[in-house]
Amino acid sequence: MCRHLGWLGAPVSVASLVLEPANGLMVQSYSPRRQKHGLMNADGWGVGFFDDDTPRRWRSAAPLWGDVSFASVAPALRSGCVVAAVRSASIGMPIEPSASAPFTDGRWLLSHNGLVDRGVLPLSAKAESTCDSALLAALIFDRGLDALGPTIVEVAAADPNARLNILAGNGSELLATTWGDTLSVLRRSDGVVLASEPYDDDPDWQEIPDRHLVSVAGSDIELIPLKG
Ligand code: GLN
């Protein structure tokens, strides 16, 4: 189980979201507080952000804490829409930069926390890696993000043991699902954070219930139950 974070709001630095919070993704890479599967997230990391309408990414297969350059550059990367993740590879999955979220179709940045049987997913030439998350991302991109809820329900029906927490952003919207793992939301005065677990002890963090679709546009946050 990995940990991911999404931001939609005023332009802020990637460092302020990922590195500076007391329990941000950097700390979650070696000491997550709410992770149910896996002890740490040392198998890679990825940061994606929108530069106007263009998604840009920096991904690695090494632990975030060991990167010699990211802490120097991250304060200068500013964006109003960010999708970032640290990875704990599931057993049998390749550890390579292209298996680290976020994945992209050129419009969306997308991360997956969880595990799904690759046998229930279609093979896709568009998948960035052979890991389950990359195949799932390709399927979600293929179906369109408007169909994210139905796609998750369909995959869960094909693999009842699947855990399918998705987080995606397109520059003006964040979408997320809870299906088997944790997700919390923080409404700030300058934007909204969705994160696998709170990055600090602010009492305003709220847990999203399991099996929900969350959509964030502007300061509107909508929760829709997923039936499966
Ligand atoms: N199953 C995915 C992978 O191997 C995601 C793992 C996770 O959520 N820890 O990369």
mmCIF file of C-alpha atoms and ligand atoms in Angstrom:
data_model
loop_
_atom_site.group_PDB
_atom_site.id
_atom_site.type_symbol
_atom_site.label_atom_id
_atom_site.label_comp_id
_atom_site.label_asym_id
_atom_site.label_seq_id
_atom_site.Cartn_x
_atom_site.Cartn_y
_atom_site.Cartn_z
ATOM 1 C CA MET A 1 0.000 0.000 0.000
ATOM 2 C CA CYS A 2 1.388 3.276 -0.961
ATOM 3 C CA ARG A 3 0.505 6.742 0.253
ATOM 4 C CA HIS A 4 -0.639 9.557 -1.975
ATOM 5 C CA LEU A 5 -1.546 13.251 -1.781
ATOM 6 C CA GLY A 6 -3.429 15.647 -4.005
ATOM 7 C CA TRP A 7 -3.672 19.431 -3.914
ATOM 8 C CA LEU A 8 -6.131 21.736 -5.648
ATOM 9 C CA GLY A 9 -6.033 25.437 -4.863
ATOM 10 C CA ALA A 10 -3.763 28.425 -5.050
ATOM 11 C CA PRO A 11 -0.263 27.800 -6.386
ATOM 12 C CA VAL A 12 1.893 26.483 -3.538
ATOM 13 C CA SER A 13 5.308 24.847 -3.521
ATOM 14 C CA VAL A 14 5.641 21.090 -3.836
ATOM 15 C CA ALA A 15 7.984 21.235 -0.830
ATOM 16 C CA SER A 16 5.226 22.756 1.320
ATOM 17 C CA LEU A 17 2.986 19.771 0.551
ATOM 18 C CA VAL A 18 5.448 16.874 0.470
ATOM 19 C CA LEU A 19 8.555 17.753 2.486
ATOM 20 C CA GLU A 20 7.691 20.345 5.111
ATOM 21 C CA PRO A 21 4.602 18.941 6.908
ATOM 22 C CA ALA A 22 5.446 17.083 10.137
ATOM 23 C CA ASN A 23 3.944 13.872 8.728
ATOM 24 C CA GLY A 24 4.052 14.579 5.007
ATOM 25 C CA LEU A 25 4.895 12.094 2.272
ATOM 26 C CA MET A 26 8.594 12.371 3.121
ATOM 27 C CA VAL A 27 7.960 11.101 6.668
ATOM 28 C CA GLN A 28 5.297 8.682 5.392
ATOM 29 C CA SER A 29 7.960 7.122 3.156
ATOM 30 C CA TYR A 30 9.653 5.648 6.252
ATOM 31 C CA SER A 31 7.092 6.069 9.046
ATOM 32 C CA PRO A 32 3.455 6.185 7.884
ATOM 33 C CA ARG A 33 0.905 6.474 10.684
ATOM 34 C CA ARG A 34 -2.204 4.880 9.184
ATOM 35 C CA GLN A 35 -0.847 2.344 6.724
ATOM 36 C CA LYS A 36 -2.558 -1.033 7.036
ATOM 37 C CA HIS A 37 -0.477 -2.901 4.436
ATOM 38 C CA GLY A 38 3.319 -2.628 4.469
ATOM 39 C CA LEU A 39 5.599 -0.880 6.958
ATOM 40 C CA MET A 40 7.246 1.752 4.797
ATOM 41 C CA ASN A 41 7.209 3.165 1.271
ATOM 42 C CA ALA A 42 10.760 2.739 0.039
ATOM 43 C CA ASP A 43 10.185 1.435 -3.505
ATOM 44 C CA GLY A 44 9.953 4.759 -5.262
ATOM 45 C CA TRP A 45 8.163 8.056 -5.366
ATOM 46 C CA GLY A 46 6.634 10.428 -7.841
ATOM 47 C CA VAL A 47 5.550 14.033 -7.908
ATOM 48 C CA GLY A 48 3.274 15.352 -10.637
ATOM 49 C CA PHE A 49 2.023 18.888 -11.026
ATOM 50 C CA PHE A 50 0.269 21.042 -13.590
ATOM 51 C CA ASP A 51 2.203 23.794 -15.298
ATOM 52 C CA ASP A 52 -0.771 25.639 -16.817
ATOM 53 C CA ASP A 53 -2.492 22.721 -18.596
ATOM 54 C CA THR A 54 0.615 20.589 -18.940
ATOM 55 C CA PRO A 55 1.184 17.731 -16.495
ATOM 56 C CA ARG A 56 4.830 17.378 -15.500
ATOM 57 C CA ARG A 57 6.342 14.536 -13.506
ATOM 58 C CA TRP A 58 9.437 13.564 -11.562
ATOM 59 C CA ARG A 59 9.534 9.856 -10.676
ATOM 60 C CA SER A 60 12.052 7.508 -9.142
ATOM 61 C CA ALA A 61 12.381 3.867 -8.055
ATOM 62 C CA ALA A 62 14.491 4.832 -5.013
ATOM 63 C CA PRO A 63 13.325 5.949 -1.553
ATOM 64 C CA LEU A 64 12.261 9.589 -1.353
ATOM 65 C CA TRP A 65 14.478 10.181 1.684
ATOM 66 C CA GLY A 66 17.575 9.204 -0.277
ATOM 67 C CA ASP A 67 17.098 11.625 -3.167
ATOM 68 C CA VAL A 68 19.966 14.080 -3.328
ATOM 69 C CA SER A 69 18.264 16.706 -5.527
ATOM 70 C CA PHE A 70 14.533 16.819 -4.808
ATOM 71 C CA ALA A 71 14.742 18.817 -1.549
ATOM 72 C CA SER A 72 16.732 21.481 -3.348
ATOM 73 C CA VAL A 73 14.336 21.842 -6.288
ATOM 74 C CA ALA A 74 10.937 21.195 -4.622
ATOM 75 C CA PRO A 75 10.638 24.684 -3.023
ATOM 76 C CA ALA A 76 10.861 26.195 -6.524
ATOM 77 C CA LEU A 77 8.144 23.969 -8.047
ATOM 78 C CA ARG A 78 4.829 25.773 -7.568
ATOM 79 C CA SER A 79 1.453 24.602 -8.777
ATOM 80 C CA GLY A 80 -2.273 24.822 -8.107
ATOM 81 C CA CYS A 81 -2.755 21.110 -8.783
ATOM 82 C CA VAL A 82 -0.393 18.421 -7.494
ATOM 83 C CA VAL A 83 -0.576 14.606 -7.334
ATOM 84 C CA ALA A 84 2.279 12.940 -5.423
ATOM 85 C CA ALA A 85 2.933 9.444 -4.083
ATOM 86 C CA VAL A 86 5.436 7.240 -2.261
ATOM 87 C CA ARG A 87 5.417 3.547 -3.161
ATOM 88 C CA SER A 88 5.559 0.225 -1.375
ATOM 89 C CA ALA A 89 5.626 -2.251 -4.244
ATOM 90 C CA SER A 90 3.257 -5.189 -3.957
ATOM 91 C CA ILE A 91 4.868 -8.654 -4.060
ATOM 92 C CA GLY A 92 5.851 -9.599 -7.595
ATOM 93 C CA MET A 93 5.539 -6.106 -9.060
ATOM 94 C CA PRO A 94 8.491 -4.514 -10.854
ATOM 95 C CA ILE A 95 10.408 -1.748 -9.090
ATOM 96 C CA GLU A 96 11.203 0.805 -11.785
ATOM 97 C CA PRO A 97 10.563 4.533 -12.209
ATOM 98 C CA SER A 98 7.721 3.903 -14.670
ATOM 99 C CA ALA A 99 5.872 1.872 -11.982
ATOM 100 C CA SER A 100 5.846 4.856 -9.600
ATOM 101 C CA ALA A 101 2.715 7.006 -9.605
ATOM 102 C CA PRO A 102 1.540 9.376 -10.898
ATOM 103 C CA PHE A 103 0.652 7.850 -14.242
ATOM 104 C CA THR A 104 -0.620 10.091 -17.015
ATOM 105 C CA ASP A 105 -2.551 10.097 -20.279
ATOM 106 C CA GLY A 106 -1.325 13.607 -21.013
ATOM 107 C CA ARG A 107 -4.401 15.174 -19.362
ATOM 108 C CA TRP A 108 -4.682 13.537 -15.950
ATOM 109 C CA LEU A 109 -2.177 12.566 -13.280
ATOM 110 C CA LEU A 110 -3.279 9.431 -11.426
ATOM 111 C CA SER A 111 -2.107 7.408 -8.420
ATOM 112 C CA HIS A 112 -3.322 4.064 -7.024
ATOM 113 C CA ASN A 113 -3.057 2.886 -3.413
ATOM 114 C CA GLY A 114 -3.797 -0.789 -3.264
ATOM 115 C CA LEU A 115 -3.585 -4.097 -5.056
ATOM 116 C CA VAL A 116 -5.489 -5.708 -7.886
ATOM 117 C CA ASP A 117 -5.156 -9.067 -9.637
ATOM 118 C CA ARG A 118 -3.602 -8.258 -13.006
ATOM 119 C CA GLY A 119 -5.557 -11.152 -14.492
ATOM 120 C CA VAL A 120 -8.800 -9.162 -14.323
ATOM 121 C CA LEU A 121 -7.319 -6.143 -16.133
ATOM 122 C CA PRO A 122 -7.012 -5.893 -19.910
ATOM 123 C CA LEU A 123 -3.483 -5.837 -21.298
ATOM 124 C CA SER A 124 -2.796 -2.404 -22.695
ATOM 125 C CA ALA A 125 -0.008 -1.146 -24.887
ATOM 126 C CA LYS A 126 -0.583 2.219 -23.236
ATOM 127 C CA ALA A 127 0.273 0.986 -19.718
ATOM 128 C CA GLU A 128 3.513 2.614 -18.529
ATOM 129 C CA SER A 129 4.652 -0.496 -16.612
ATOM 130 C CA THR A 130 3.520 -4.079 -16.117
ATOM 131 C CA CYS A 131 2.648 -3.370 -12.463
ATOM 132 C CA ASP A 132 -1.010 -3.639 -11.452
ATOM 133 C CA SER A 133 -1.377 0.105 -10.829
ATOM 134 C CA ALA A 134 -0.150 1.011 -14.323
ATOM 135 C CA LEU A 135 -2.565 -1.466 -15.947
ATOM 136 C CA LEU A 136 -5.399 -0.116 -13.807
ATOM 137 C CA ALA A 137 -4.454 3.466 -14.730
ATOM 138 C CA ALA A 138 -4.527 2.543 -18.429
ATOM 139 C CA LEU A 139 -8.015 1.057 -18.021
ATOM 140 C CA ILE A 140 -9.264 4.149 -16.149
ATOM 141 C CA PHE A 141 -7.812 6.465 -18.813
ATOM 142 C CA ASP A 142 -9.358 4.322 -21.522
ATOM 143 C CA ARG A 143 -12.825 4.446 -19.929
ATOM 144 C CA GLY A 144 -12.523 8.142 -19.106
ATOM 145 C CA LEU A 145 -12.398 9.759 -15.681
ATOM 146 C CA ASP A 146 -16.110 10.561 -15.887
ATOM 147 C CA ALA A 147 -16.609 6.815 -15.454
ATOM 148 C CA LEU A 148 -14.156 6.437 -12.550
ATOM 149 C CA GLY A 149 -16.832 5.263 -10.079
ATOM 150 C CA PRO A 150 -18.369 2.604 -12.364
ATOM 151 C CA THR A 151 -14.909 1.423 -13.457
ATOM 152 C CA ILE A 152 -13.834 0.877 -9.835
ATOM 153 C CA VAL A 153 -17.055 -0.974 -9.010
ATOM 154 C CA GLU A 154 -16.560 -3.190 -12.080
ATOM 155 C CA VAL A 155 -12.922 -4.027 -11.230
ATOM 156 C CA ALA A 156 -13.903 -4.743 -7.612
ATOM 157 C CA ALA A 157 -16.581 -7.166 -8.822
ATOM 158 C CA ALA A 158 -13.982 -9.000 -10.936
ATOM 159 C CA ASP A 159 -11.478 -9.121 -8.031
ATOM 160 C CA PRO A 160 -13.310 -9.025 -4.684
ATOM 161 C CA ASN A 161 -9.982 -8.808 -2.821
ATOM 162 C CA ALA A 162 -8.886 -5.693 -4.706
ATOM 163 C CA ARG A 163 -8.051 -2.481 -2.879
ATOM 164 C CA LEU A 164 -8.728 0.435 -5.158
ATOM 165 C CA ASN A 165 -7.953 3.849 -3.724
ATOM 166 C CA ILE A 166 -7.429 6.159 -6.698
ATOM 167 C CA LEU A 167 -6.367 9.807 -6.701
ATOM 168 C CA ALA A 168 -6.370 11.823 -9.914
ATOM 169 C CA GLY A 169 -6.067 15.469 -10.920
ATOM 170 C CA ASN A 170 -6.369 17.356 -14.196
ATOM 171 C CA GLY A 171 -5.403 20.878 -13.172
ATOM 172 C CA SER A 172 -8.903 22.054 -12.295
ATOM 173 C CA GLU A 173 -10.377 19.017 -10.566
ATOM 174 C CA LEU A 174 -9.347 16.257 -8.168
ATOM 175 C CA LEU A 175 -11.089 12.870 -8.136
ATOM 176 C CA ALA A 176 -10.510 10.106 -5.611
ATOM 177 C CA THR A 177 -11.980 6.795 -4.559
ATOM 178 C CA THR A 178 -11.885 4.936 -1.276
ATOM 179 C CA TRP A 179 -12.066 1.172 -1.685
ATOM 180 C CA GLY A 180 -10.168 -0.714 0.997
ATOM 181 C CA ASP A 181 -7.823 1.923 2.353
ATOM 182 C CA THR A 182 -7.725 5.253 4.134
ATOM 183 C CA LEU A 183 -8.212 8.753 2.720
ATOM 184 C CA SER A 184 -8.578 12.085 4.499
ATOM 185 C CA VAL A 185 -9.496 15.573 3.358
ATOM 186 C CA LEU A 186 -8.334 18.947 4.650
ATOM 187 C CA ARG A 187 -10.105 22.116 3.608
ATOM 188 C CA ARG A 188 -7.644 25.024 3.851
ATOM 189 C CA SER A 189 -8.313 28.704 3.210
ATOM 190 C CA ASP A 190 -6.197 28.455 0.022
ATOM 191 C CA GLY A 191 -7.288 25.037 -1.256
ATOM 192 C CA VAL A 192 -8.122 21.400 -0.587
ATOM 193 C CA VAL A 193 -5.806 18.492 0.267
ATOM 194 C CA LEU A 194 -6.734 14.834 -0.231
ATOM 195 C CA ALA A 195 -4.247 12.452 1.365
ATOM 196 C CA SER A 196 -4.006 8.791 2.324
ATOM 197 C CA GLU A 197 -3.315 10.044 5.813
ATOM 198 C CA PRO A 198 -3.188 13.499 7.468
ATOM 199 C CA TYR A 199 0.151 15.242 6.977
ATOM 200 C CA ASP A 200 -0.141 16.936 10.370
ATOM 201 C CA ASP A 201 -2.357 17.020 13.468
ATOM 202 C CA ASP A 202 -4.669 19.817 12.294
ATOM 203 C CA PRO A 203 -8.107 18.974 13.803
ATOM 204 C CA ASP A 204 -9.779 19.973 10.527
ATOM 205 C CA TRP A 205 -8.711 16.769 8.751
ATOM 206 C CA GLN A 206 -11.733 14.579 8.046
ATOM 207 C CA GLU A 207 -11.708 10.907 7.151
ATOM 208 C CA ILE A 208 -13.534 9.869 3.990
ATOM 209 C CA PRO A 209 -15.649 6.731 4.511
ATOM 210 C CA ASP A 210 -14.797 3.587 2.553
ATOM 211 C CA ARG A 211 -16.345 2.946 -0.874
ATOM 212 C CA HIS A 212 -16.859 6.554 -1.873
ATOM 213 C CA LEU A 213 -16.055 8.731 -4.851
ATOM 214 C CA VAL A 214 -14.756 12.182 -3.920
ATOM 215 C CA SER A 215 -14.674 15.065 -6.339
ATOM 216 C CA VAL A 216 -13.096 18.436 -5.659
ATOM 217 C CA ALA A 217 -13.633 21.402 -7.972
ATOM 218 C CA GLY A 218 -12.762 24.862 -6.698
ATOM 219 C CA SER A 219 -13.728 24.738 -3.033
ATOM 220 C CA ASP A 220 -16.621 22.306 -3.640
ATOM 221 C CA ILE A 221 -16.130 18.821 -2.254
ATOM 222 C CA GLU A 222 -18.657 16.165 -3.208
ATOM 223 C CA LEU A 223 -18.903 12.637 -1.787
ATOM 224 C CA ILE A 224 -20.834 9.946 -3.614
ATOM 225 C CA PRO A 225 -21.229 6.400 -2.257
ATOM 226 C CA LEU A 226 -19.998 3.643 -4.564
ATOM 227 C CA LYS A 227 -22.294 0.641 -4.730
ATOM 228 C CA GLY A 228 -20.712 -2.760 -5.195
HETATM 229 N N1 GLN B 1 0.091 -2.529 -6.145
HETATM 230 C C1 GLN B 1 0.747 -1.314 -6.447
HETATM 231 C C2 GLN B 1 2.237 -1.480 -6.679
HETATM 232 O O1 GLN B 1 2.783 -2.537 -6.546
HETATM 233 C C3 GLN B 1 0.495 -0.265 -5.389
HETATM 234 C C4 GLN B 1 1.151 -0.667 -4.139
HETATM 235 C C5 GLN B 1 0.690 0.096 -2.979
HETATM 236 O O2 GLN B 1 -0.359 0.706 -2.926
HETATM 237 N N2 GLN B 1 1.502 -0.060 -2.014
HETATM 238 O O3 GLN B 1 2.884 -0.544 -6.988
#
